[in-house]
Coordinates of C-alpha atoms and ligand atoms in Angstrom, one line a residue:
M480 CA 44.2 37.6 51.9
R481 CA 45.0 38.3 55.5
T482 CA 42.8 40.9 57.2
I483 CA 44.2 43.1 59.8
T484 CA 42.3 42.2 63.0
R485 CA 40.5 45.3 64.1
S486 CA 41.1 46.0 67.7
V487 CA 38.8 47.6 70.1
S488 CA 39.4 49.4 73.3
S489 CA 39.7 46.8 76.0
N490 CA 38.1 49.1 78.6
T491 CA 34.9 50.9 78.5
R492 CA 36.1 53.6 80.9
G493 CA 38.9 54.5 78.6
L494 CA 41.6 54.4 81.3
C495 CA 44.1 52.4 79.3
M496 CA 45.7 53.2 76.1
S497 CA 43.7 51.3 73.5
V498 CA 45.1 48.1 72.0
R499 CA 44.9 49.9 68.6
T500 CA 47.0 52.8 69.8
K501 CA 49.6 50.5 71.3
R502 CA 49.7 48.6 68.1
L503 CA 50.1 51.7 66.0
L504 CA 52.9 52.8 68.3
A505 CA 54.6 49.4 68.0
V506 CA 54.3 49.6 64.2
A507 CA 55.8 53.1 64.1
A508 CA 58.6 51.9 66.3
A509 CA 59.3 48.9 64.1
G510 CA 59.3 51.2 61.0
L511 CA 61.9 53.4 62.7
T512 CA 64.1 50.4 63.4
L513 CA 63.9 49.3 59.8
V514 CA 64.9 52.6 58.5
L515 CA 67.9 52.6 60.8
L516 CA 68.9 49.0 59.9
A517 CA 68.5 49.7 56.2
S518 CA 71.0 52.5 56.4
T519 CA 73.7 50.4 58.0
P520 CA 75.9 48.7 55.5
A521 CA 75.8 45.3 57.2
T522 CA 72.2 44.7 56.3
A523 CA 71.9 46.8 53.2
G524 CA 71.9 43.7 51.0
A525 CA 68.8 42.2 52.5
S526 CA 67.0 45.5 51.8
Q527 CA 63.8 45.8 53.8
G528 CA 62.4 42.9 55.7
G529 CA 65.7 41.5 57.0
A530 CA 67.6 38.4 55.8
F531 CA 65.9 35.9 53.5
R532 CA 64.5 33.1 55.7
P533 CA 62.1 30.2 55.3
G534 CA 58.4 31.0 56.0
A535 CA 57.0 29.5 59.2
P536 CA 55.5 26.1 58.9
G537 CA 52.3 27.1 60.8
V538 CA 50.4 30.3 61.8
G539 CA 50.7 29.4 65.5
D540 CA 47.1 28.3 66.1
P541 CA 47.1 27.0 69.7
Y542 CA 45.0 23.9 68.8
F543 CA 46.6 23.2 65.4
P544 CA 50.1 24.7 65.4
G545 CA 51.0 23.2 62.0
Y546 CA 48.0 24.6 60.2
G547 CA 48.6 27.3 57.7
N548 CA 52.0 28.8 57.0
G549 CA 53.9 32.1 57.5
G550 CA 55.7 34.5 55.2
Y551 CA 53.1 35.0 52.5
D552 CA 49.4 35.8 52.0
V553 CA 47.3 34.1 49.3
A554 CA 45.1 36.3 47.2
H555 CA 43.7 33.7 44.8
Y556 CA 43.5 30.0 44.1
D557 CA 42.9 28.9 40.5
L558 CA 42.1 25.2 40.8
N559 CA 41.9 22.9 37.8
V560 CA 41.1 19.3 38.7
K561 CA 39.9 16.2 36.9
Y562 CA 38.3 13.4 38.9
V563 CA 37.5 9.8 37.8
P564 CA 35.0 8.2 40.2
A565 CA 35.7 4.7 38.9
T566 CA 39.3 4.8 40.1
D567 CA 39.0 7.6 42.7
Q568 CA 41.9 9.3 40.9
L569 CA 42.3 13.1 40.9
T570 CA 44.6 15.0 38.7
G571 CA 45.2 18.6 39.6
H572 CA 46.8 21.8 38.5
A573 CA 46.6 24.6 41.1
V574 CA 47.8 28.1 40.5
I575 CA 48.1 30.2 43.6
R576 CA 48.7 33.9 43.6
A577 CA 50.3 35.3 46.8
T578 CA 52.2 38.2 48.3
A579 CA 55.4 37.6 50.3
T580 CA 55.1 39.2 53.7
Q581 CA 58.8 38.7 54.6
N582 CA 61.9 38.1 52.6
L583 CA 61.5 34.4 51.7
S584 CA 64.2 31.9 50.9
R585 CA 61.5 29.2 50.9
F586 CA 57.9 28.7 52.0
N587 CA 55.4 25.9 52.8
L588 CA 52.0 24.9 51.6
D589 CA 49.8 22.4 53.4
F590 CA 49.2 19.3 51.2
V591 CA 48.3 15.8 52.3
G592 CA 48.7 12.5 50.5
L593 CA 48.7 13.3 46.7
T594 CA 51.8 13.0 44.6
V595 CA 53.4 16.2 43.4
D596 CA 54.5 16.1 39.8
G597 CA 56.0 19.5 39.4
I598 CA 56.2 23.0 41.0
W599 CA 56.9 26.3 39.3
V600 CA 57.2 29.7 41.1
D601 CA 56.8 32.6 38.7
G602 CA 57.2 30.2 35.8
R603 CA 60.6 28.8 37.0
R604 CA 60.9 25.3 38.2
A605 CA 61.2 25.1 42.0
T606 CA 62.4 22.3 44.2
W607 CA 60.4 20.8 47.1
S608 CA 60.4 18.4 49.9
R609 CA 57.7 17.0 52.0
S610 CA 57.2 16.1 55.7
G611 CA 53.8 15.2 57.0
Q612 CA 51.3 17.9 56.0
E613 CA 54.1 20.3 55.0
L614 CA 55.1 20.9 51.4
M615 CA 58.3 22.9 51.5
I616 CA 59.0 24.8 48.3
T617 CA 62.3 26.5 47.4
P618 CA 61.9 28.9 44.5
A619 CA 64.7 29.3 42.0
R620 CA 64.8 33.0 42.9
K621 CA 64.3 34.3 46.4
L622 CA 61.1 36.3 47.0
P623 CA 61.5 39.8 48.5
R624 CA 58.9 41.0 50.9
G625 CA 56.0 42.6 49.0
R626 CA 56.6 40.6 45.9
I627 CA 53.4 39.2 44.3
F628 CA 54.2 35.7 43.0
T629 CA 52.5 32.7 41.6
V630 CA 53.0 29.1 42.5
A631 CA 51.8 26.4 40.1
V632 CA 51.6 22.8 41.4
K633 CA 50.8 19.8 39.3
Y634 CA 49.8 16.7 41.2
H635 CA 47.7 13.5 41.1
G636 CA 46.6 10.5 43.2
V637 CA 43.7 9.3 45.3
P638 CA 42.6 12.0 47.8
Q639 CA 42.8 10.8 51.3
T640 CA 39.6 10.8 53.4
F641 CA 39.8 12.0 57.0
T642 CA 37.8 10.8 60.0
I643 CA 36.6 13.1 62.8
P644 CA 39.1 12.6 65.6
G645 CA 37.9 10.0 68.1
T646 CA 35.1 8.7 65.8
P647 CA 34.8 6.6 62.7
I648 CA 32.8 9.4 61.0
L649 CA 34.2 10.3 57.6
A650 CA 35.0 13.9 56.7
G651 CA 37.0 15.8 54.1
F652 CA 37.2 14.3 50.6
M653 CA 34.7 11.5 50.7
H654 CA 34.6 9.0 47.8
T655 CA 31.0 8.1 46.8
D656 CA 29.7 5.6 44.2
D657 CA 29.4 8.2 41.5
G658 CA 31.7 11.0 42.7
A659 CA 32.8 12.7 45.9
V660 CA 31.5 14.8 48.7
V661 CA 34.0 17.4 49.7
A662 CA 33.3 18.8 53.2
G663 CA 35.2 18.9 56.4
Q664 CA 36.2 21.1 59.3
P665 CA 38.9 22.0 60.1
E666 CA 40.5 19.5 57.7
V667 CA 39.6 19.0 54.1
A668 CA 41.3 21.4 51.7
A669 CA 44.8 20.1 51.9
S670 CA 43.6 16.6 50.8
W671 CA 42.7 17.9 47.3
Y672 CA 44.9 21.0 46.6
P673 CA 48.0 22.7 48.1
V674 CA 46.8 25.4 50.4
N675 CA 47.6 27.8 53.2
D676 CA 45.2 25.9 55.3
H677 CA 44.1 28.2 58.2
P678 CA 41.1 30.5 58.5
Q679 CA 43.4 33.5 58.8
D680 CA 44.3 33.5 55.1
K681 CA 41.1 34.0 53.1
A682 CA 41.4 34.1 49.3
S683 CA 39.2 34.2 46.2
Y684 CA 38.8 31.1 44.1
T685 CA 38.1 29.9 40.5
F686 CA 37.3 26.2 39.9
T687 CA 37.6 24.2 36.7
V688 CA 36.4 20.6 37.4
T689 CA 36.4 17.9 34.8
V690 CA 34.3 14.8 35.4
P691 CA 32.9 12.0 33.2
A692 CA 30.1 13.3 31.0
G693 CA 26.7 12.8 32.7
L694 CA 28.0 13.9 36.1
E695 CA 27.9 17.3 37.8
A696 CA 30.6 19.1 39.8
I697 CA 29.3 21.7 42.2
C698 CA 31.6 24.2 43.7
N699 CA 31.2 27.5 45.6
G700 CA 29.9 30.8 44.2
I701 CA 28.8 31.7 40.8
P702 CA 28.3 29.1 38.0
L703 CA 30.3 29.9 34.9
G704 CA 28.7 27.1 32.8
S705 CA 30.0 23.8 31.5
H706 CA 31.1 22.2 28.3
T707 CA 31.3 18.6 27.2
A708 CA 33.7 17.0 24.8
N709 CA 35.0 13.5 24.2
G710 CA 33.1 12.0 27.1
W711 CA 34.2 14.6 29.7
T712 CA 32.3 17.6 31.1
T713 CA 34.1 20.6 32.5
W714 CA 32.3 22.7 35.1
R715 CA 33.5 26.2 36.0
W716 CA 32.7 28.2 39.1
A717 CA 34.0 31.4 40.8
E718 CA 33.9 32.4 44.4
L719 CA 35.3 35.9 44.3
T720 CA 34.4 37.0 47.9
P721 CA 37.3 35.9 50.1
M722 CA 36.8 32.4 51.4
I723 CA 38.4 30.3 54.1
S724 CA 40.0 27.1 52.7
Y725 CA 37.9 24.6 54.7
L726 CA 34.7 26.2 53.1
S727 CA 35.7 25.3 49.6
T728 CA 34.0 22.4 47.9
A729 CA 34.0 20.4 44.6
T730 CA 31.2 18.0 45.2
I731 CA 30.7 15.5 42.3
G732 CA 27.8 13.3 41.5
D733 CA 24.7 12.8 39.4
F734 CA 22.6 15.7 40.6
R735 CA 19.3 17.3 39.7
I736 CA 20.1 21.0 39.8
K737 CA 17.5 23.6 40.5
R738 CA 18.6 26.9 39.3
S739 CA 16.9 30.2 40.1
F740 CA 17.8 33.8 41.1
H741 CA 17.2 35.4 44.4
H742 CA 17.6 39.2 44.5
G743 CA 19.5 38.8 41.3
Q744 CA 21.9 36.2 42.8
P745 CA 22.3 32.7 41.5
M746 CA 20.6 30.1 43.8
I747 CA 21.9 26.6 43.0
L748 CA 20.2 23.7 44.8
A749 CA 21.6 20.3 43.9
F750 CA 19.9 17.0 44.9
D751 CA 21.2 13.6 44.1
K752 CA 19.0 12.0 41.4
D753 CA 18.7 8.9 43.6
L754 CA 16.9 10.8 46.3
P755 CA 13.1 11.3 46.2
P756 CA 12.2 14.9 45.5
L757 CA 10.0 14.7 48.5
L758 CA 13.0 14.3 50.8
A759 CA 14.9 17.6 50.9
D760 CA 13.3 19.8 48.2
D761 CA 10.8 21.2 50.6
A762 CA 13.3 22.3 53.3
L763 CA 16.1 23.5 50.9
G764 CA 13.3 25.2 48.9
R765 CA 13.0 27.6 51.8
T766 CA 16.7 28.8 51.5
A767 CA 15.7 32.2 50.0
E768 CA 13.0 32.8 52.7
I769 CA 15.3 31.8 55.5
T770 CA 18.2 33.9 54.1
D771 CA 15.9 37.0 54.0
F772 CA 14.7 36.3 57.6
L773 CA 18.3 36.1 58.8
A774 CA 19.4 39.2 56.8
G775 CA 16.7 41.1 58.7
K776 CA 18.4 40.0 62.0
F777 CA 22.1 40.2 61.0
G778 CA 22.4 42.5 58.1
E779 CA 22.9 42.1 54.3
Y780 CA 23.6 38.6 53.1
P781 CA 27.4 38.4 52.7
F782 CA 27.9 36.7 49.3
E783 CA 27.0 36.8 45.7
A784 CA 25.4 33.4 45.3
N785 CA 23.5 30.9 47.5
G786 CA 22.3 27.3 47.5
G787 CA 22.9 23.8 48.9
I788 CA 23.8 20.3 48.1
V789 CA 22.3 17.0 49.2
D790 CA 24.1 13.8 48.1
D791 CA 22.8 10.3 48.4
F792 CA 25.7 9.1 50.5
D793 CA 25.2 6.7 53.4
K794 CA 28.4 7.8 55.3
L795 CA 27.7 11.5 55.5
F796 CA 26.4 12.4 58.9
F797 CA 26.7 16.1 59.1
A798 CA 26.2 19.4 57.3
L799 CA 28.9 21.8 56.5
E800 CA 28.5 25.5 55.8
N801 CA 30.6 25.6 52.6
Q802 CA 30.6 29.2 51.5
T803 CA 27.4 29.9 49.4
R804 CA 26.8 26.1 49.1
T805 CA 26.2 24.1 52.2
V806 CA 26.6 20.3 52.0
Y807 CA 23.8 18.6 53.9
S808 CA 23.5 15.0 55.1
K809 CA 20.5 13.3 53.6
F810 CA 19.7 12.0 57.1
F811 CA 18.6 15.4 58.2
F812 CA 15.5 15.3 56.0
D813 CA 12.4 13.1 55.7
E814 CA 9.6 12.7 53.2
T815 CA 7.1 14.7 55.1
T816 CA 7.1 18.4 55.1
T817 CA 7.9 19.3 58.6
T818 CA 9.3 22.5 60.2
G819 CA 11.8 20.3 62.0
E820 CA 13.8 19.9 58.8
T821 CA 14.2 23.6 58.4
Y822 CA 16.3 24.2 61.5
V823 CA 19.5 22.8 59.9
V824 CA 18.9 25.1 56.9
A825 CA 18.7 28.1 59.3
H826 CA 21.8 26.9 61.1
E827 CA 23.9 26.5 58.0
L828 CA 22.7 29.8 56.4
A829 CA 23.5 31.6 59.6
H830 CA 27.1 30.4 59.3
Q831 CA 27.3 32.4 56.0
W832 CA 27.4 35.5 58.3
Y833 CA 29.1 34.0 61.3
G834 CA 31.8 31.5 60.5
D835 CA 32.2 32.2 56.8
S836 CA 32.1 36.0 56.3
V837 CA 33.3 36.6 59.9
G838 CA 35.7 33.7 60.4
V839 CA 37.4 32.5 63.5
Q840 CA 40.7 34.1 64.3
Q841 CA 41.9 30.8 65.8
W842 CA 40.2 27.5 66.2
D843 CA 39.5 28.1 69.9
D844 CA 37.1 30.8 68.8
I845 CA 34.8 28.1 67.5
W846 CA 31.8 29.0 69.8
L847 CA 31.5 32.2 67.8
N848 CA 30.6 30.1 64.8
E849 CA 28.4 27.4 66.4
G850 CA 26.9 29.6 69.2
F851 CA 25.6 32.1 66.6
A852 CA 24.4 29.4 64.2
T853 CA 22.5 27.7 67.0
Y854 CA 21.1 31.0 68.2
A855 CA 19.9 31.6 64.7
E856 CA 17.9 28.3 65.0
W857 CA 16.3 29.8 68.1
L858 CA 15.4 32.9 66.2
W859 CA 13.9 30.8 63.4
S860 CA 12.0 28.9 66.1
E861 CA 10.3 32.1 67.2
R862 CA 9.4 32.9 63.6
L863 CA 7.8 29.5 63.2
G864 CA 5.9 30.0 66.4
E865 CA 7.6 27.0 68.0
G866 CA 9.2 28.8 71.0
T867 CA 11.0 32.0 71.7
P868 CA 14.7 32.2 72.5
Q869 CA 13.8 33.0 76.1
E870 CA 11.6 29.9 76.3
I871 CA 14.3 27.8 74.8
F872 CA 17.0 29.3 77.0
D873 CA 14.8 28.7 80.1
F874 CA 14.1 25.1 79.1
L875 CA 17.9 24.4 78.6
Y876 CA 18.9 26.3 81.8
D877 CA 16.6 24.1 83.9
Q878 CA 18.2 20.9 82.7
P879 CA 20.7 19.2 85.1
L880 CA 24.5 19.6 84.8
T881 CA 24.7 16.0 83.7
E882 CA 23.4 17.1 80.2
D883 CA 26.3 17.0 77.8
Y884 CA 25.9 20.6 76.6
W885 CA 27.1 22.0 80.0
A886 CA 30.7 20.8 79.8
P887 CA 33.3 21.7 79.0
P888 CA 32.8 25.5 79.0
P889 CA 32.7 26.5 75.3
G890 CA 35.3 29.2 75.3
D891 CA 38.2 26.8 75.3
P892 CA 36.8 23.3 74.5
G893 CA 40.1 21.8 73.5
V894 CA 41.0 20.1 70.2
D895 CA 39.3 16.8 71.1
Q896 CA 36.0 18.6 72.1
L897 CA 36.1 21.3 69.4
F898 CA 32.6 20.4 68.3
D899 CA 31.0 19.1 71.5
A900 CA 27.4 20.0 72.2
T901 CA 28.5 22.7 74.6
V902 CA 30.1 24.7 71.8
Y903 CA 26.7 24.8 70.1
V904 CA 24.2 24.9 73.0
R905 CA 26.0 26.6 75.8
G906 CA 27.5 28.8 73.1
A907 CA 24.0 29.9 72.1
M908 CA 23.0 30.3 75.7
T909 CA 26.0 32.6 76.2
L910 CA 24.6 34.9 73.5
H911 CA 21.1 34.8 75.1
A912 CA 22.7 35.5 78.5
L913 CA 24.3 38.5 76.9
R914 CA 21.0 39.6 75.5
M915 CA 19.3 39.3 78.9
T916 CA 22.1 41.4 80.4
I917 CA 22.4 44.3 77.9
G918 CA 18.8 44.3 76.6
D919 CA 17.3 43.6 73.2
A920 CA 18.3 46.9 71.6
D921 CA 22.0 46.7 72.4
F922 CA 22.1 43.0 71.7
R923 CA 20.8 43.7 68.2
K924 CA 23.5 46.4 67.8
V925 CA 26.2 43.9 69.0
I926 CA 25.3 41.1 66.6
R927 CA 24.7 43.3 63.6
G928 CA 27.8 45.4 64.3
W929 CA 30.0 42.4 64.9
Y930 CA 29.1 41.2 61.4
A931 CA 29.3 44.7 59.8
R932 CA 32.8 45.5 61.2
N933 CA 34.3 42.0 60.6
R934 CA 32.6 41.2 57.3
N935 CA 35.1 39.4 55.0
G936 CA 37.4 39.1 57.9
H937 CA 37.8 37.5 61.3
G938 CA 37.0 38.0 65.0
S939 CA 38.2 36.5 68.2
T940 CA 36.4 35.8 71.5
K941 CA 38.4 38.6 73.2
E942 CA 37.4 41.1 70.5
F943 CA 33.8 40.1 70.7
I944 CA 33.7 40.6 74.5
N945 CA 35.4 44.0 74.1
Y946 CA 33.0 45.0 71.3
A947 CA 29.9 44.0 73.4
E948 CA 31.3 46.1 76.3
R949 CA 31.8 49.1 74.0
V950 CA 28.4 48.9 72.5
S951 CA 26.5 48.4 75.7
G952 CA 28.8 50.5 77.9
E953 CA 28.7 47.7 80.5
Q954 CA 31.5 45.7 82.1
L955 CA 30.8 42.2 80.9
D956 CA 34.0 40.2 81.9
A957 CA 32.2 38.4 84.7
L958 CA 29.3 37.4 82.4
F959 CA 31.5 35.9 79.7
Q960 CA 33.9 34.4 82.3
A961 CA 31.0 32.5 83.8
W962 CA 29.4 31.4 80.5
L963 CA 32.5 30.7 78.4
F964 CA 35.2 29.7 80.8
T965 CA 33.8 28.4 84.1
D966 CA 33.0 24.7 84.8
T967 CA 29.9 25.2 86.9
K968 CA 26.4 26.3 85.8
P969 CA 26.4 30.1 85.5
A970 CA 24.0 32.2 87.6
Y971 CA 20.7 33.0 85.9
P972 CA 21.4 36.1 83.9
G973 CA 19.8 39.5 84.1
P974 CA 16.7 40.5 86.1
A975 CA 14.9 37.3 87.2
A976 CA 11.7 39.0 86.0
Q977 CA 12.7 38.2 82.4
R978 CA 12.2 34.5 83.1
T979 CA 9.4 32.8 81.3
A980 CA 6.5 32.4 83.8
A981 CA 6.8 28.7 83.6
A982 CA 9.7 27.3 81.6
P983 CA 8.4 24.9 79.0
T984 CA 8.5 21.3 80.2
A985 CA 8.1 19.8 76.7
V986 CA 11.2 19.7 74.6
P987 CA 11.1 22.6 72.2
N988 CA 11.1 21.5 68.5
V989 CA 14.4 23.2 67.8
V990 CA 16.1 21.4 70.7
R991 CA 14.6 18.1 69.4
S992 CA 16.0 18.9 65.9
F993 CA 19.5 19.7 67.3
D994 CA 19.5 16.5 69.5
K995 CA 18.6 14.4 66.5
R996 CA 21.3 15.8 64.3
Y997 CA 23.8 15.7 67.1
A998 CA 23.0 12.0 67.8
A999 CA 23.5 11.3 64.0
G1000 CA 27.1 12.2 64.4
W1001 CA 27.1 16.0 63.8
R1002 CA 30.5 16.9 64.9
Ligands
LIG334 N1 30.3 23.1 61.4 C1 29.3 22.1 61.0 C2 28.0 22.7 61.3 O1 27.8 23.3 62.3 C3 29.4 20.8 61.7 C4 30.7 20.1 61.9 C5 31.5 20.1 63.0 C6 31.5 19.4 60.9 N2 32.6 19.4 62.8 C7 32.6 19.0 61.5 C8 31.3 19.1 59.6 C9 33.6 18.2 60.9 C10 32.2 18.4 59.0 C11 33.4 17.9 59.6 O2 27.1 22.6 60.5
ZN335 ZN1 27.4 24.8 62.8

């Protein structure tokens, strides 16, 4: 499902033609050209959409040019997989429903490692070839623009585990002693199903996961029950709100599942049976409360289910905001009930609004995910009485430039520093600097409106800046230039009178929590 990026006027004084108007004019002009071309005999055979051509092998993301594909738009993934932990073998049958967005002679999916056993397009055998991450599919019949088609792919093999670039830290499809943890960013989905693997193409999902009886398979969204026969249990789940591929999970293990309802929505908390209940039950038990707190700040919770997963896996060092079902490292929790453990829950829940419902347009927009999620931790800190956002900002602002969160500037961190501390901390500081500049009331309007208008869609840094300018009526280019794109420490924002009388000298709890998670390998 590709959402049309909503454009906003790039100028608060309204001197220029808005981007939207320009785009509408361009579309109108293109339509005119098509009509003219269609009526000329030379191109009549191709009908609308020009000649039949292969879809592009990538969406053109500046950081990951090969991610995703062009020429079609996926609406739904119906994933049917069987996993055998003893042999690490996965057998899959994926049925993908998509719409051609150009006349297609062939198209690509992203798929890594596993062996393809057969591909059918609209029920007819298709041919394929592979090169790196690209699975190139030639359907028996060409696909005209606008055609809704299905691709069925049968496959098997041992899913490949990724490592986070530049580190030995595992990510993606991670094999555990009794199953698998499936969580990664940006790479995970293509290692267990064929996919249009870029945030720009959201889709709904249904999951059917078969595992040895006695194990559980936890996916996103709503539980549709399980049945057991002949030593196998099949678990079914549905995530019907559009989801970005990297947020899908099928985490398998021996879990103690706590089921409840929150405002009528399923709340599914899964804890590895090997973990003591004292470890994470307390912090994850606050999921409903923290969700409601954040909904008060950001707007209505985006999805139809909620929950979290904690596996007993020694090589998982991060959390990932899988839609409706965050996967958490067990290392973020301890056996005492402390507020420190709740910050990561607030962080991952905040991603449900910013990151999951409002996705990045391109991977260089990543600070919009991590800056918002980190800022949500600061809001939660205030609620806990452990420091206000202003106090936390002042504490961080006073630290020397040698602190790793100052560099590089978070607006364009580069592929190798996509998840550096700056994207989180200086990203959150950018939001607070905006708040100090435009005031609390307009800031609230900006963060709520950004979610409301981009819900189930995407947003880019440029659009965010334009939107903040439009809401506040202020020219904010210099502010964002300084905070997001300039190497030096930005000037202290807003009227100096807003500064906390004496910036805290003790490290705020939320900063301590972040540092601890970050040191554990959280990136
Ligand atoms: N986005 C995750 C979070 O903020 C952390 C993260 C960054 C991550 N890079 C990752 C998780 C790579 C898994 C793989 O909670
Ligand atoms: Zn995050």
